[in-house]
mmCIF file of C-alpha atoms in Angstrom:
data_model
loop_
_atom_site.group_PDB
_atom_site.id
_atom_site.type_symbol
_atom_site.label_atom_id
_atom_site.label_comp_id
_atom_site.label_asym_id
_atom_site.label_seq_id
_atom_site.Cartn_x
_atom_site.Cartn_y
_atom_site.Cartn_z
ATOM 1 C CA MET A 1 -17.495 -7.711 -9.128
ATOM 2 C CA ALA A 2 -16.450 -8.832 -5.704
ATOM 3 C CA GLY A 3 -17.700 -6.694 -2.843
ATOM 4 C CA PHE A 4 -15.857 -5.578 0.247
ATOM 5 C CA GLN A 5 -16.648 -5.480 3.886
ATOM 6 C CA VAL A 6 -15.032 -2.828 6.043
ATOM 7 C CA ILE A 7 -14.195 -3.595 9.651
ATOM 8 C CA GLU A 8 -13.617 -0.572 11.838
ATOM 9 C CA VAL A 9 -10.680 -1.084 14.183
ATOM 10 C CA LYS A 10 -10.033 2.416 15.574
ATOM 11 C CA GLU A 11 -7.163 1.403 17.786
ATOM 12 C CA SER A 12 -3.755 2.913 18.370
ATOM 13 C CA ILE A 13 -0.915 0.924 16.861
ATOM 14 C CA PHE A 14 0.621 0.900 20.335
ATOM 15 C CA ALA A 15 -2.504 -0.430 22.101
ATOM 16 C CA GLU A 16 -1.565 -4.124 21.934
ATOM 17 C CA ASN A 17 1.997 -3.373 23.027
ATOM 18 C CA ASP A 18 0.682 -1.253 25.919
ATOM 19 C CA ARG A 19 -1.483 -4.160 27.090
ATOM 20 C CA GLN A 20 1.466 -6.562 26.968
ATOM 21 C CA ALA A 21 3.627 -4.032 28.835
ATOM 22 C CA ASP A 22 1.056 -3.690 31.633
ATOM 23 C CA ALA A 23 0.798 -7.473 31.940
ATOM 24 C CA LEU A 24 4.583 -7.740 32.173
ATOM 25 C CA ARG A 25 4.731 -5.071 34.911
ATOM 26 C CA GLN A 26 2.132 -6.986 36.915
ATOM 27 C CA LYS A 27 4.127 -10.192 36.609
ATOM 28 C CA LEU A 28 7.309 -8.388 37.709
ATOM 29 C CA LYS A 29 5.453 -6.920 40.704
ATOM 30 C CA GLY A 30 4.505 -10.458 41.740
ATOM 31 C CA GLU A 31 8.138 -11.559 41.455
ATOM 32 C CA GLN A 32 9.362 -8.428 43.284
ATOM 33 C CA THR A 33 11.690 -7.651 40.389
ATOM 34 C CA PHE A 34 12.259 -4.052 39.310
ATOM 35 C CA LEU A 35 12.871 -3.501 35.588
ATOM 36 C CA LEU A 36 14.637 -0.317 34.485
ATOM 37 C CA ASN A 37 14.617 0.663 30.811
ATOM 38 C CA LEU A 38 17.776 2.604 30.042
ATOM 39 C CA MET A 39 17.810 4.630 26.822
ATOM 40 C CA SER A 40 20.179 7.039 25.081
ATOM 41 C CA SER A 41 21.876 7.825 21.785
ATOM 42 C CA PRO A 42 24.688 5.510 20.706
ATOM 43 C CA GLY A 43 27.830 6.495 22.595
ATOM 44 C CA ALA A 44 26.210 8.491 25.426
ATOM 45 C CA GLY A 45 27.735 6.097 27.954
ATOM 46 C CA LYS A 46 25.020 3.576 28.819
ATOM 47 C CA THR A 47 27.373 0.640 29.363
ATOM 48 C CA THR A 48 29.987 2.636 31.329
ATOM 49 C CA THR A 49 27.251 4.158 33.506
ATOM 50 C CA LEU A 50 25.828 0.705 34.038
ATOM 51 C CA CYS A 51 29.200 -0.685 35.174
ATOM 52 C CA ARG A 52 29.466 2.156 37.735
ATOM 53 C CA THR A 53 25.895 1.588 38.879
ATOM 54 C CA ILE A 54 26.546 -2.116 39.368
ATOM 55 C CA GLU A 55 29.682 -1.372 41.426
ATOM 56 C CA ALA A 56 27.634 0.967 43.647
ATOM 57 C CA LEU A 57 24.694 -1.379 44.200
ATOM 58 C CA LYS A 58 25.806 -4.984 43.750
ATOM 59 C CA ASP A 59 26.383 -5.611 47.465
ATOM 60 C CA GLU A 60 22.813 -4.591 48.302
ATOM 61 C CA LEU A 61 20.792 -5.713 45.291
ATOM 62 C CA ARG A 62 20.792 -8.804 43.102
ATOM 63 C CA ILE A 63 21.269 -7.290 39.648
ATOM 64 C CA GLY A 64 20.931 -8.611 36.095
ATOM 65 C CA VAL A 65 21.462 -6.830 32.790
ATOM 66 C CA MET A 66 19.784 -7.384 29.435
ATOM 67 C CA GLU A 67 21.676 -5.831 26.560
ATOM 68 C CA ALA A 68 19.672 -5.085 23.426
ATOM 69 C CA ASP A 69 21.558 -4.378 20.239
ATOM 70 C CA ILE A 70 21.096 -4.881 16.557
ATOM 71 C CA ASP A 71 24.250 -7.023 16.522
ATOM 72 C CA SER A 72 27.357 -8.125 18.520
ATOM 73 C CA ASP A 73 27.806 -9.039 22.180
ATOM 74 C CA VAL A 74 30.488 -6.507 23.193
ATOM 75 C CA ASP A 75 28.205 -4.849 25.769
ATOM 76 C CA ALA A 76 27.206 -8.128 27.409
ATOM 77 C CA ARG A 77 30.896 -9.099 27.676
ATOM 78 C CA THR A 78 31.708 -5.760 29.329
ATOM 79 C CA ILE A 79 28.904 -6.220 31.865
ATOM 80 C CA ASP A 80 30.011 -9.811 32.456
ATOM 81 C CA GLY A 81 33.288 -8.395 33.756
ATOM 82 C CA THR A 82 31.461 -6.713 36.667
ATOM 83 C CA GLY A 83 30.389 -10.078 38.059
ATOM 84 C CA VAL A 84 26.626 -9.725 37.505
ATOM 85 C CA ARG A 85 24.617 -11.853 35.143
ATOM 86 C CA ALA A 86 24.146 -10.465 31.613
ATOM 87 C CA ILE A 87 22.262 -11.587 28.511
ATOM 88 C CA GLN A 88 22.560 -10.196 25.005
ATOM 89 C CA LEU A 89 19.392 -9.753 22.956
ATOM 90 C CA HIS A 90 19.540 -9.193 19.236
ATOM 91 C CA THR A 91 16.693 -7.198 17.782
ATOM 92 C CA GLY A 92 17.151 -8.591 14.283
ATOM 93 C CA GLY A 93 17.599 -5.193 12.695
ATOM 94 C CA MET A 94 14.816 -3.503 14.663
ATOM 95 C CA CYS A 95 15.522 -0.109 16.173
ATOM 96 C CA HIS A 96 13.874 -0.745 19.542
ATOM 97 C CA LEU A 97 12.569 -3.392 21.932
ATOM 98 C CA ASP A 98 8.858 -3.851 22.491
ATOM 99 C CA ALA A 99 7.061 -5.450 25.432
ATOM 100 C CA ASP A 100 6.872 -8.885 23.831
ATOM 101 C CA MET A 101 10.603 -8.978 23.020
ATOM 102 C CA THR A 102 11.374 -7.794 26.560
ATOM 103 C CA LYS A 103 9.172 -10.521 28.031
ATOM 104 C CA GLN A 104 10.854 -13.216 25.940
ATOM 105 C CA GLY A 105 14.259 -11.887 26.998
ATOM 106 C CA LEU A 106 13.306 -11.895 30.691
ATOM 107 C CA GLU A 107 11.945 -15.437 30.454
ATOM 108 C CA ALA A 108 15.119 -16.704 28.815
ATOM 109 C CA PHE A 109 17.179 -14.839 31.421
ATOM 110 C CA GLY A 110 15.260 -16.080 34.473
ATOM 111 C CA THR A 111 14.552 -13.141 36.793
ATOM 112 C CA GLU A 112 12.961 -14.785 39.857
ATOM 113 C CA GLU A 113 16.066 -14.328 41.997
ATOM 114 C CA LEU A 114 16.787 -10.757 40.921
ATOM 115 C CA ASP A 115 15.861 -7.441 42.590
ATOM 116 C CA LEU A 116 16.894 -5.229 39.698
ATOM 117 C CA VAL A 117 17.063 -5.921 35.971
ATOM 118 C CA VAL A 118 18.400 -3.190 33.736
ATOM 119 C CA LEU A 119 17.377 -3.307 30.106
ATOM 120 C CA GLU A 120 19.925 -1.448 28.036
ATOM 121 C CA ASN A 121 17.807 -0.478 25.042
ATOM 122 C CA VAL A 122 19.078 0.042 21.495
ATOM 123 C CA GLY A 123 20.996 3.342 21.216
ATOM 124 C CA ASN A 124 18.391 5.632 19.639
ATOM 125 C CA LEU A 125 16.339 8.618 20.851
ATOM 126 C CA VAL A 126 13.306 8.056 18.630
ATOM 127 C CA CYS A 127 11.855 4.564 18.438
ATOM 128 C CA PRO A 128 12.547 3.176 21.928
ATOM 129 C CA ALA A 129 10.516 6.064 23.360
ATOM 130 C CA GLU A 130 7.388 4.984 21.498
ATOM 131 C CA PHE A 131 7.227 1.407 22.710
ATOM 132 C CA ASP A 132 6.500 0.691 26.366
ATOM 133 C CA THR A 133 8.814 -2.215 27.267
ATOM 134 C CA GLY A 134 6.984 -3.115 30.470
ATOM 135 C CA ALA A 135 9.695 -1.474 32.576
ATOM 136 C CA VAL A 136 8.757 0.016 35.950
ATOM 137 C CA LYS A 137 10.762 3.193 35.263
ATOM 138 C CA ASN A 138 12.440 4.726 32.239
ATOM 139 C CA ALA A 139 15.826 6.385 32.449
ATOM 140 C CA MET A 140 17.694 8.299 29.814
ATOM 141 C CA ILE A 141 21.298 9.386 29.469
ATOM 142 C CA LEU A 142 22.163 12.553 27.573
ATOM 143 C CA SER A 143 25.880 13.227 27.276
ATOM 144 C CA VAL A 144 27.404 16.706 27.184
ATOM 145 C CA PRO A 145 28.860 16.439 23.635
ATOM 146 C CA GLU A 146 25.355 15.777 22.235
ATOM 147 C CA GLY A 147 24.234 19.307 23.139
ATOM 148 C CA HIS A 148 21.585 20.890 25.360
ATOM 149 C CA ASP A 149 19.028 21.234 22.547
ATOM 150 C CA LYS A 150 18.094 17.530 22.435
ATOM 151 C CA PRO A 151 14.854 17.916 24.471
ATOM 152 C CA LEU A 152 13.644 20.252 21.720
ATOM 153 C CA LYS A 153 14.607 17.889 18.912
ATOM 154 C CA TYR A 154 13.503 14.581 20.439
ATOM 155 C CA PRO A 155 10.681 15.624 22.776
ATOM 156 C CA LEU A 156 8.992 12.239 23.206
ATOM 157 C CA ILE A 157 11.853 10.458 24.960
ATOM 158 C CA PHE A 158 12.063 13.281 27.522
ATOM 159 C CA THR A 159 8.318 12.978 28.075
ATOM 160 C CA VAL A 160 8.411 9.255 28.872
ATOM 161 C CA CYS A 161 11.517 9.238 31.103
ATOM 162 C CA ASP A 162 11.358 9.444 34.897
ATOM 163 C CA VAL A 163 14.988 10.370 35.258
ATOM 164 C CA LEU A 164 17.540 12.072 33.030
ATOM 165 C CA LEU A 165 21.247 11.507 33.629
ATOM 166 C CA ILE A 166 23.483 14.181 32.140
ATOM 167 C CA ASN A 167 26.706 12.247 31.529
ATOM 168 C CA LYS A 168 30.304 13.306 30.769
ATOM 169 C CA ILE A 169 30.114 16.459 32.906
ATOM 170 C CA ASP A 170 33.927 16.310 33.153
ATOM 171 C CA VAL A 171 34.104 17.752 29.626
ATOM 172 C CA LEU A 172 31.690 20.647 30.299
ATOM 173 C CA PRO A 173 34.473 23.268 30.018
ATOM 174 C CA TYR A 174 35.139 22.216 26.421
ATOM 175 C CA PHE A 175 31.579 22.313 25.071
ATOM 176 C CA ASP A 176 28.881 24.974 24.719
ATOM 177 C CA PHE A 177 26.562 22.858 26.810
ATOM 178 C CA ASP A 178 24.232 24.937 28.990
ATOM 179 C CA MET A 179 23.033 23.004 32.050
ATOM 180 C CA LYS A 180 20.349 25.620 32.817
ATOM 181 C CA LYS A 181 18.957 25.439 29.301
ATOM 182 C CA VAL A 182 18.860 21.638 29.178
ATOM 183 C CA THR A 183 17.029 21.630 32.518
ATOM 184 C CA ALA A 184 14.477 24.180 31.281
ATOM 185 C CA TYR A 185 13.938 22.358 27.975
ATOM 186 C CA ALA A 186 13.565 18.949 29.630
ATOM 187 C CA LYS A 187 11.143 20.310 32.286
ATOM 188 C CA MET A 188 9.128 21.966 29.536
ATOM 189 C CA ARG A 189 8.523 18.481 28.096
ATOM 190 C CA ASN A 190 8.161 16.747 31.440
ATOM 191 C CA PRO A 191 7.818 18.841 34.634
ATOM 192 C CA ASN A 192 8.321 15.727 36.821
ATOM 193 C CA ILE A 193 11.597 14.564 35.285
ATOM 194 C CA GLN A 194 14.481 14.153 37.763
ATOM 195 C CA ILE A 195 17.814 15.403 36.463
ATOM 196 C CA ILE A 196 21.075 14.014 37.832
ATOM 197 C CA PRO A 197 24.447 15.217 36.446
ATOM 198 C CA ILE A 198 27.035 12.435 36.429
ATOM 199 C CA CYS A 199 30.382 11.443 35.047
ATOM 200 C CA ALA A 200 30.507 7.683 34.584
ATOM 201 C CA LYS A 201 34.240 7.840 33.912
ATOM 202 C CA THR A 202 35.248 9.569 37.176
ATOM 203 C CA GLY A 203 32.292 8.386 39.267
ATOM 204 C CA GLU A 204 31.047 11.907 40.026
ATOM 205 C CA GLY A 205 27.297 11.962 40.740
ATOM 206 C CA ILE A 206 26.976 8.170 40.701
ATOM 207 C CA ASP A 207 26.031 8.129 44.396
ATOM 208 C CA ALA A 208 23.026 10.406 43.786
ATOM 209 C CA TRP A 209 21.927 8.219 40.867
ATOM 210 C CA ALA A 210 22.442 5.008 42.883
ATOM 211 C CA ASP A 211 20.377 6.508 45.735
ATOM 212 C CA TRP A 212 17.521 7.288 43.338
ATOM 213 C CA LEU A 213 17.595 3.792 41.847
ATOM 214 C CA ARG A 214 17.863 2.023 45.216
ATOM 215 C CA GLN A 215 14.832 3.959 46.470
ATOM 216 C CA GLN A 216 12.805 3.055 43.360
ATOM 217 C CA VAL A 217 13.599 -0.657 43.810
ATOM 218 C CA ARG A 218 12.632 -0.541 47.504
ATOM 219 C CA ASP A 219 9.368 1.288 46.748
ATOM 220 C CA TRP A 220 8.522 -1.339 44.104
ATOM 221 C CA GLN A 221 9.259 -4.214 46.490
ATOM 222 C CA SER A 222 7.354 -2.771 49.454
ATOM 223 C CA MET B 1 13.877 1.066 10.221
ATOM 224 C CA HIS B 2 11.578 3.048 12.471
ATOM 225 C CA GLU B 3 8.748 2.623 9.975
ATOM 226 C CA LEU B 4 9.493 -1.094 9.681
ATOM 227 C CA GLY B 5 8.945 -1.553 13.419
ATOM 228 C CA ILE B 6 5.612 0.253 13.141
ATOM 229 C CA VAL B 7 4.628 -1.934 10.175
ATOM 230 C CA PHE B 8 5.349 -5.129 12.136
ATOM 231 C CA HIS B 9 3.084 -3.874 14.920
ATOM 232 C CA VAL B 10 0.298 -3.039 12.470
ATOM 233 C CA ILE B 11 0.550 -6.494 10.897
ATOM 234 C CA LYS B 12 0.449 -8.173 14.315
ATOM 235 C CA SER B 13 -2.620 -6.157 15.335
ATOM 236 C CA VAL B 14 -4.467 -6.804 12.073
ATOM 237 C CA GLU B 15 -3.683 -10.529 12.297
ATOM 238 C CA GLU B 16 -5.248 -10.470 15.755
ATOM 239 C CA VAL B 17 -8.379 -8.772 14.374
ATOM 240 C CA GLY B 18 -8.334 -11.427 11.626
ATOM 241 C CA ARG B 19 -8.312 -14.244 14.198
ATOM 242 C CA GLN B 20 -11.147 -12.664 16.179
ATOM 243 C CA ASN B 21 -13.276 -12.278 13.047
ATOM 244 C CA CYS B 22 -12.231 -15.578 11.402
ATOM 245 C CA LEU B 23 -10.901 -13.781 8.308
ATOM 246 C CA SER B 24 -8.781 -15.476 5.678
ATOM 247 C CA ARG B 25 -7.926 -12.410 3.570
ATOM 248 C CA VAL B 26 -7.526 -8.674 4.108
ATOM 249 C CA SER B 27 -7.298 -6.489 1.006
ATOM 250 C CA ALA B 28 -6.543 -3.077 2.517
ATOM 251 C CA VAL B 29 -5.640 -1.427 5.820
ATOM 252 C CA THR B 30 -6.223 2.245 6.541
ATOM 253 C CA LEU B 31 -4.048 4.031 9.096
ATOM 254 C CA GLU B 32 -4.569 7.449 10.642
ATOM 255 C CA ILE B 33 -1.232 9.206 10.922
ATOM 256 C CA GLY B 34 -0.833 12.400 12.916
ATOM 257 C CA GLU B 35 1.050 15.163 11.159
ATOM 258 C CA VAL B 36 3.695 15.278 13.919
ATOM 259 C CA SER B 37 3.784 11.553 14.756
ATOM 260 C CA GLY B 38 7.268 11.326 13.262
ATOM 261 C CA VAL B 39 6.179 8.710 10.734
ATOM 262 C CA VAL B 40 6.875 9.236 7.040
ATOM 263 C CA PRO B 41 3.958 7.728 5.072
ATOM 264 C CA SER B 42 6.031 6.936 1.950
ATOM 265 C CA TYR B 43 8.609 4.981 3.997
ATOM 266 C CA LEU B 44 5.758 3.238 5.728
ATOM 267 C CA THR B 45 4.320 2.136 2.367
ATOM 268 C CA ASP B 46 7.721 0.806 1.211
ATOM 269 C CA CYS B 47 8.149 -1.223 4.409
ATOM 270 C CA TRP B 48 4.544 -2.392 4.161
ATOM 271 C CA ASP B 49 4.875 -3.725 0.608
ATOM 272 C CA TRP B 50 7.875 -5.766 1.679
ATOM 273 C CA ALA B 51 6.540 -6.989 5.036
ATOM 274 C CA VAL B 52 3.039 -8.104 3.965
ATOM 275 C CA LYS B 53 4.566 -10.674 1.610
ATOM 276 C CA LYS B 54 5.316 -12.703 4.734
ATOM 277 C CA SER B 55 1.749 -12.668 6.054
ATOM 278 C CA ASP B 56 -0.824 -15.162 4.742
ATOM 279 C CA LEU B 57 -3.672 -12.905 5.834
ATOM 280 C CA LEU B 58 -2.248 -9.711 4.373
ATOM 281 C CA ARG B 59 -0.289 -10.782 1.280
ATOM 282 C CA GLY B 60 -0.751 -8.088 -1.391
ATOM 283 C CA ALA B 61 -2.928 -5.903 0.848
ATOM 284 C CA GLU B 62 -2.880 -2.182 0.160
ATOM 285 C CA LEU B 63 -1.859 0.336 2.818
ATOM 286 C CA ARG B 64 -3.846 3.571 2.884
ATOM 287 C CA THR B 65 -2.937 6.513 5.057
ATOM 288 C CA ASP B 66 -5.150 9.342 6.312
ATOM 289 C CA LEU B 67 -3.141 12.297 7.565
ATOM 290 C CA LEU B 68 -4.538 13.976 10.690
ATOM 291 C CA PRO B 69 -3.594 17.654 11.116
ATOM 292 C CA ALA B 70 -1.603 18.711 14.174
ATOM 293 C CA VAL B 71 -3.328 21.282 16.395
ATOM 294 C CA THR B 72 -1.866 22.875 19.517
ATOM 295 C CA HIS B 73 -3.883 24.452 22.335
ATOM 296 C CA CYS B 74 -2.650 27.543 24.165
ATOM 297 C CA ASP B 75 -3.360 27.768 27.898
ATOM 298 C CA GLY B 76 -2.340 31.424 27.785
ATOM 299 C CA CYS B 77 -5.234 32.648 25.624
ATOM 300 C CA GLY B 78 -7.337 29.517 25.226
ATOM 301 C CA GLN B 79 -7.076 29.419 21.422
ATOM 302 C CA ASP B 80 -5.974 26.603 19.110
ATOM 303 C CA TYR B 81 -3.488 26.978 16.261
ATOM 304 C CA PRO B 82 -1.789 24.779 13.609
ATOM 305 C CA THR B 83 1.304 23.168 15.175
ATOM 306 C CA VAL B 84 3.523 22.767 12.129
ATOM 307 C CA ALA B 85 3.445 26.465 11.221
ATOM 308 C CA HIS B 86 4.001 27.836 14.735
ATOM 309 C CA GLY B 87 5.586 25.140 16.922
ATOM 310 C CA LYS B 88 5.483 25.610 20.714
ATOM 311 C CA THR B 89 4.803 29.365 20.665
ATOM 312 C CA CYS B 90 1.222 30.597 20.340
ATOM 313 C CA PRO B 91 0.794 32.924 17.305
ATOM 314 C CA HIS B 92 -2.174 34.657 18.973
ATOM 315 C CA CYS B 93 -0.614 35.749 22.275
ATOM 316 C CA GLY B 94 3.065 34.656 22.161
ATOM 317 C CA SER B 95 2.738 32.304 25.149
ATOM 318 C CA GLY B 96 4.851 29.134 25.346
ATOM 319 C CA ASP B 97 2.335 27.538 27.708
ATOM 320 C CA THR B 98 0.954 25.256 25.014
ATOM 321 C CA TRP B 99 0.240 21.566 24.458
ATOM 322 C CA LEU B 100 -0.446 19.295 21.516
ATOM 323 C CA LEU B 101 -4.179 18.649 21.094
ATOM 324 C CA THR B 102 -4.009 16.308 18.081
ATOM 325 C CA GLY B 103 -1.358 15.231 15.614
ATOM 326 C CA SER B 104 0.688 12.518 17.344
ATOM 327 C CA GLU B 105 -1.812 9.743 16.505
ATOM 328 C CA LEU B 106 -0.884 6.453 14.941
ATOM 329 C CA ASN B 107 -4.128 4.499 14.659
ATOM 330 C CA ILE B 108 -5.418 1.573 12.692
ATOM 331 C CA LYS B 109 -8.654 3.067 11.393
ATOM 332 C CA GLU B 110 -10.204 0.194 9.459
ATOM 333 C CA ILE B 111 -9.489 -2.884 7.426
ATOM 334 C CA GLU B 112 -11.100 -3.951 4.192
ATOM 335 C CA VAL B 113 -12.053 -7.578 3.696
ATOM 336 C CA PRO B 114 -13.056 -8.985 0.293
ATOM 337 C CA ASP B 115 -16.322 -10.931 0.143
ATOM 338 C CA PRO B 116 -15.626 -14.687 0.103
ATOM 339 C CA GLU B 117 -14.978 -16.207 -3.327
ATOM 340 C CA PRO B 118 -17.924 -18.238 -4.652
ATOM 341 C CA GLU B 119 -17.307 -21.930 -4.063
ATOM 342 C CA ASN B 120 -18.165 -23.074 -7.621
ATOM 343 C CA SER B 121 -16.762 -21.592 -10.789
ATOM 344 C CA GLU B 122 -20.078 -20.147 -12.017
ATOM 345 C CA ILE B 123 -20.206 -16.410 -12.374
ATOM 346 C CA PRO B 124 -22.462 -15.208 -9.592
ATOM 347 C CA GLN B 125 -25.545 -13.232 -10.596
ATOM 348 C CA GLN B 126 -25.281 -9.598 -9.889
ATOM 349 C CA ILE B 127 -27.986 -8.496 -7.503
ATOM 350 C CA GLY B 128 -29.000 -4.882 -6.987
#
């Protein structure tokens, strides 16, 4: 009978990805390019928020956008309309981007001349949170119709995000969305999380968000 | 689809271990899965059986899963308790000042490598 040899590995499944993510961050630091990983559920308003953000910052920062989706290029076309450079990545059925896919995307895109690259991750609150993309900061959008209980249901994404945008605040009167509760639940998962209420449609709160982002880019470049 | 992404990462990592150890075949991989890692072992096995067909190193390899229990620590009273039964609230003192001690793990524990096939067709003598 054939024998077996057992090799102990004892390593987290995410360890290799974490190493690649750290290497990517170092490379971006050298190029003075800030990478933001933007996550949310499908339909929370990532692309609309991004268009507003670009309007607010495009005169001061050189911006590029990488759209990650399972299929189609509708988001990249929308971003293209704002006048900044956009690239569409297809994940080939995968529910998230990892550091290696992000690196390949950035290389194809060419980021040397850019101050800020926004990676619009696949719409999903579970998988993208588990894989470090190599971004400098993680941002998440939660929209009012989704409900204030999401930090309880999807704790990990709230733990890994530096900033939480509460979008669609114009419809607050029509939903049982409790701003105090969502703040308490999110802080329970991540005491350091910054929370900025916005409405991408009307532009309310975009200035505060643009200020936060501008400051992060400057800190990274200094 | 979530499990499929995890499986691709496991395969990549094991292939790397294979390169480092000059392996040509792996017959089994054992994962440690935390009880609250959000991974469903049966889905993982389904994805695994499909995905390993594409890997020369891992074709036909078995996936084994060890479940690690989830334990939460309470800063209020200093005691530990099982997470799944009680969630964020400590059953000993009622405090919500608690944090997950173990249970979110997703580790590759070990891989099993068959001894090399004998080069001639003779049946090797059994020793020991």
